[in-house]
Short mmCIF file of C-alpha atoms in Angstrom, two decimals:
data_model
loop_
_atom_site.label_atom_id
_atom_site.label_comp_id
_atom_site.label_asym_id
_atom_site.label_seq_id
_atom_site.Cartn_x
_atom_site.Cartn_y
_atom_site.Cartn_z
CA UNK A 392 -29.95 5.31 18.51
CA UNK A 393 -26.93 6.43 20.72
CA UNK A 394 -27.83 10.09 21.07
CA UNK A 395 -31.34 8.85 22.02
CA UNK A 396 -29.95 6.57 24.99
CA UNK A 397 -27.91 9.62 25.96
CA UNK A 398 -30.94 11.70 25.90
CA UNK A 399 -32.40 9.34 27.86
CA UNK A 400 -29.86 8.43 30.20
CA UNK A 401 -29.76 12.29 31.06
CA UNK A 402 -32.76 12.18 33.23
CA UNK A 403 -31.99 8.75 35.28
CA UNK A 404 -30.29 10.07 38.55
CA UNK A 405 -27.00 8.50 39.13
CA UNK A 406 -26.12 7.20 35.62
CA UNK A 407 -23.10 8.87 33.58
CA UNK A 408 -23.36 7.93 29.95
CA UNK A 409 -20.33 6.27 28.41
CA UNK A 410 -18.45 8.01 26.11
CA UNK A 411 -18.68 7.47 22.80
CA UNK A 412 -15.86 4.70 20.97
CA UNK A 413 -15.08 4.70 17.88
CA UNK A 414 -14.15 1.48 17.43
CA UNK A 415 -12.53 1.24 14.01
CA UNK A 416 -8.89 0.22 13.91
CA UNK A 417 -5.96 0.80 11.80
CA UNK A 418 -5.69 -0.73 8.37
CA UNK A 419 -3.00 -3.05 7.80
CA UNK A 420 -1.37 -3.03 4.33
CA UNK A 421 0.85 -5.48 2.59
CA UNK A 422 2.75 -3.90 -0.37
CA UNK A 423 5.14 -5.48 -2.74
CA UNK A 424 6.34 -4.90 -6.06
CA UNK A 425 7.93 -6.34 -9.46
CA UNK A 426 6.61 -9.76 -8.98
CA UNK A 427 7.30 -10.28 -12.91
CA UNK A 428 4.95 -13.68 -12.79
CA UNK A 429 6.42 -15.52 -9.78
CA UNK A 430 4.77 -16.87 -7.49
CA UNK A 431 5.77 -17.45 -3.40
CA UNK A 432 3.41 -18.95 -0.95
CA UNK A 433 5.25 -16.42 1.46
CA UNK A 434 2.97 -13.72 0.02
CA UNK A 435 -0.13 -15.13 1.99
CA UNK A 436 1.64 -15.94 5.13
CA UNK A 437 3.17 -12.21 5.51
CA UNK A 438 0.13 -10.57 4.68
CA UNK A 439 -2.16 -13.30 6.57
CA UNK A 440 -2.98 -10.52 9.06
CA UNK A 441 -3.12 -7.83 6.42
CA UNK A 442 -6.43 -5.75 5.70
CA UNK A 443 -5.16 -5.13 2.04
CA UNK A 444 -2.65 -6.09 -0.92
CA UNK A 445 -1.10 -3.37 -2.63
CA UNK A 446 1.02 -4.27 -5.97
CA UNK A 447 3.11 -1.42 -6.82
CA UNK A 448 3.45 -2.99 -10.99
CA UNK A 449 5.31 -5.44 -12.96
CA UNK A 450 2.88 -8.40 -11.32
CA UNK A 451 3.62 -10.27 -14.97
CA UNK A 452 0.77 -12.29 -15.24
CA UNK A 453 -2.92 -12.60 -14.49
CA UNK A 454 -2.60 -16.18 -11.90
CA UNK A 455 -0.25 -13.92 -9.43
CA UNK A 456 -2.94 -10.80 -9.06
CA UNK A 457 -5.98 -13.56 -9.67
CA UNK A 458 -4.12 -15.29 -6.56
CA UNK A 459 -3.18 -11.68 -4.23
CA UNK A 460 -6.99 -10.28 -4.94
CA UNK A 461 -8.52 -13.71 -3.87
CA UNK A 462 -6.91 -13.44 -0.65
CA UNK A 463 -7.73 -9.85 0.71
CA UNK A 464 -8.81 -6.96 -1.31
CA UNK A 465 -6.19 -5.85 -3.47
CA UNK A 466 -5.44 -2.40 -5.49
CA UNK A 467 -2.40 -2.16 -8.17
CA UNK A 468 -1.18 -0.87 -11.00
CA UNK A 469 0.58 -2.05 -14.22
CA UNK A 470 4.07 -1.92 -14.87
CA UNK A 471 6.22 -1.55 -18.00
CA UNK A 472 6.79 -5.43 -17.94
CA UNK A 473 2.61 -6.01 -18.02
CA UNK A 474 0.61 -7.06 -21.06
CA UNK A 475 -2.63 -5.90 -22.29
CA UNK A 476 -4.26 -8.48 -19.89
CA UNK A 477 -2.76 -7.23 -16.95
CA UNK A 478 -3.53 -2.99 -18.41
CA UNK A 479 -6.95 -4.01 -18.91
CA UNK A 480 -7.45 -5.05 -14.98
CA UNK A 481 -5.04 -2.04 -13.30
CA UNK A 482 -4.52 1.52 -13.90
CA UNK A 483 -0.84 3.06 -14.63
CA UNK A 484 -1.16 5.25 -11.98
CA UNK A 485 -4.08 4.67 -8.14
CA UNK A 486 -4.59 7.53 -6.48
CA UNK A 487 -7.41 6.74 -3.43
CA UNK A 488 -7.52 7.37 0.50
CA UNK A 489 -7.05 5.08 3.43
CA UNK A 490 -7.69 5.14 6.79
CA UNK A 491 -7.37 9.04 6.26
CA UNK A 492 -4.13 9.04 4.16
CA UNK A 493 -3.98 10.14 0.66
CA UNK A 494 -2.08 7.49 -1.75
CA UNK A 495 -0.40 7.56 -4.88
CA UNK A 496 0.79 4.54 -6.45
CA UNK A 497 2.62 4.41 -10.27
CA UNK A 498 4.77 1.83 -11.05
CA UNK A 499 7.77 4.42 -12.58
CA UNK A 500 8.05 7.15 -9.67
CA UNK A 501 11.72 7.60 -9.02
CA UNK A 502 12.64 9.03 -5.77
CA UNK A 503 12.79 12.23 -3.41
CA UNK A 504 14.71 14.77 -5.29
CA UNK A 505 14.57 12.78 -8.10
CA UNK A 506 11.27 11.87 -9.44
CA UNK A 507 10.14 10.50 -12.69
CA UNK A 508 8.89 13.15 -15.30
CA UNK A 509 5.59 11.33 -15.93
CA UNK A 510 4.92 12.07 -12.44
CA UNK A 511 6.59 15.31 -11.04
CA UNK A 512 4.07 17.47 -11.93
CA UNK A 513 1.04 15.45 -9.94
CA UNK A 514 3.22 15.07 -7.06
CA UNK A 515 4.35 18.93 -7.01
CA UNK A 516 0.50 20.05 -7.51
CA UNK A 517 -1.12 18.01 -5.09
CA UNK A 518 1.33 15.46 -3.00
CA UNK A 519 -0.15 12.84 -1.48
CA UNK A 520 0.87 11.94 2.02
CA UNK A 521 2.47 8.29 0.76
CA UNK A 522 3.74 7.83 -3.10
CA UNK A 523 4.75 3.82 -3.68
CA UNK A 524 6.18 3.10 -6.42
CA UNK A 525 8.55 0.21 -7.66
CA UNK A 526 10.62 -0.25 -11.02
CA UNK A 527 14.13 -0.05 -9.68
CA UNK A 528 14.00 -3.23 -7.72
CA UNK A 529 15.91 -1.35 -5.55
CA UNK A 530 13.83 -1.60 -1.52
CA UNK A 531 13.53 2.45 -0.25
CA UNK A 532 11.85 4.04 2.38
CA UNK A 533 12.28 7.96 2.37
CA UNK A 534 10.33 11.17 3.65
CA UNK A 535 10.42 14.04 1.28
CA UNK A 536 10.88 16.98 3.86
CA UNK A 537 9.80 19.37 0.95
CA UNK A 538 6.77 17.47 -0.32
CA UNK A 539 5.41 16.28 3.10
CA UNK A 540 5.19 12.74 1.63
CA UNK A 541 6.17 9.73 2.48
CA UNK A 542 7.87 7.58 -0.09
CA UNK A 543 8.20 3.46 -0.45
CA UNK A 544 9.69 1.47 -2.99
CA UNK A 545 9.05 -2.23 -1.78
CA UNK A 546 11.79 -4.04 -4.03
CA UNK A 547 11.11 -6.55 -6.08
CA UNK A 548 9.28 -9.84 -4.84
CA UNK A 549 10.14 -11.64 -7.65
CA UNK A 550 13.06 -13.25 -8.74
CA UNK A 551 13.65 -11.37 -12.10
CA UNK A 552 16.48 -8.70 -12.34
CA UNK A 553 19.20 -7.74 -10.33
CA UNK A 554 18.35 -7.45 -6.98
CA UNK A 555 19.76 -9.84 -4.50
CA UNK A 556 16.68 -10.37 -2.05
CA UNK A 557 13.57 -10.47 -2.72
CA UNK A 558 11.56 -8.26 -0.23
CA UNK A 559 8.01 -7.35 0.86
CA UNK A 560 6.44 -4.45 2.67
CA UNK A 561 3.94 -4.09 5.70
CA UNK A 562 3.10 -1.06 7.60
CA UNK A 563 -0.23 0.11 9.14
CA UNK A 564 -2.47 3.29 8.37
CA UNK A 565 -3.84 4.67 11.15
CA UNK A 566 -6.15 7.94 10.91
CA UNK A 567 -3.79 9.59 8.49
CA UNK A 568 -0.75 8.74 10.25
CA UNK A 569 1.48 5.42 8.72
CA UNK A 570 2.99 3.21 11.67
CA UNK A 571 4.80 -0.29 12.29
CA UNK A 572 6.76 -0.18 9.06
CA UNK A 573 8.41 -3.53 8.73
CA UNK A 574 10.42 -4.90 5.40
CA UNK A 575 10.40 -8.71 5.12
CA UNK A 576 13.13 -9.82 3.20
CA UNK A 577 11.83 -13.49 1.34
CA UNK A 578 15.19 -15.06 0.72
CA UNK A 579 17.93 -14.86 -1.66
CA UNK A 580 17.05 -15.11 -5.80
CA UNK A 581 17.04 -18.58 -6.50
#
């Protein structure tokens, strides 16, 4: 329908067509981690303006992915702490593409330089341009220089283990390139 306008436009004296816009925008992602069953209201306010949820494991119970996937479409993966309810629902390891950007997501990833066996070799075959993973309840943000890949570890959201804050993730994908990383740290453990 466009290229016939042009077409037509071509032969009216005096009329430029306009260029073509595309006019999809960046997707806006909300990622957090090792929720192990709690629940915070100050999921859906964080990621009100999000496009997706992304749950990097441990969710710990059906109600808290029931309540992320009912709010904006949601992709996760189980983590060691998840029953056969939660395995049944989410894979161990997500591998899709966003916006242009390859993503890996597996709940036991380690780090740069140090990555988890049950992993290494996918990542050193065929990196993706972000790996998330979670586990450590430890919040990380790292490039691997000799991967080309982006790595995020969101903390933990939840109040189990030994973190001190509880944290969340949101960053935008736009064609290929991640932007407008920001960490939102939730509040103290109670």
């Amino acid at each position: 329908m466009i290229f016939a306008l042009h077409i037509m436009l071509r032969f009216v004296p005096n009329i430029v067509p306009l260029p073509i816009i595309n006019k999809k925008t960046m997707t806006r992602i909300g990622l957090l981690s090792d929720t192990h069953a709690f629940w915070d209201d100050k999921y859906l306010k964080y990621f009100e303006n999000c496009d997706e949820i992304w749950h990097a494991g441990d969710i710990g119970s059906v109600e808290v992915a029931r309540k992320l996937s009912a709010f904006r479409p949601f992709r996760a993966v189980y983590g060691n702490i998840d029953g056969q309810d939660i395995r049944r629902l989410y894979p161990q390891t997500n591998r899709f593409t966003v916006d242009g950007a390859e993503v890996l997501i597996k709940h036991i990833g380690g780090y740069p330089g140090n990555y988890d066996p049950s992993i290494r070799g996918s990542l050193l075959v065929k990196p993706p341009q972000l790996f998330i993973s979670g586990h450590s309840h430890i919040l990380k943000v790292k490039y691997d220089k000799t991967l080309d890949m982006l790595h995020i570890n969101p903390g933990a959201a939840g109040i189990s283990g030994f973190h001190k804050v509880r944290t969340l993730v949101r960053f935008c994908i736009d064609n290929g390139e991640f932007k407008d990383l920001e960490v939102i740290e939730l509040a103290d453990k109670l």
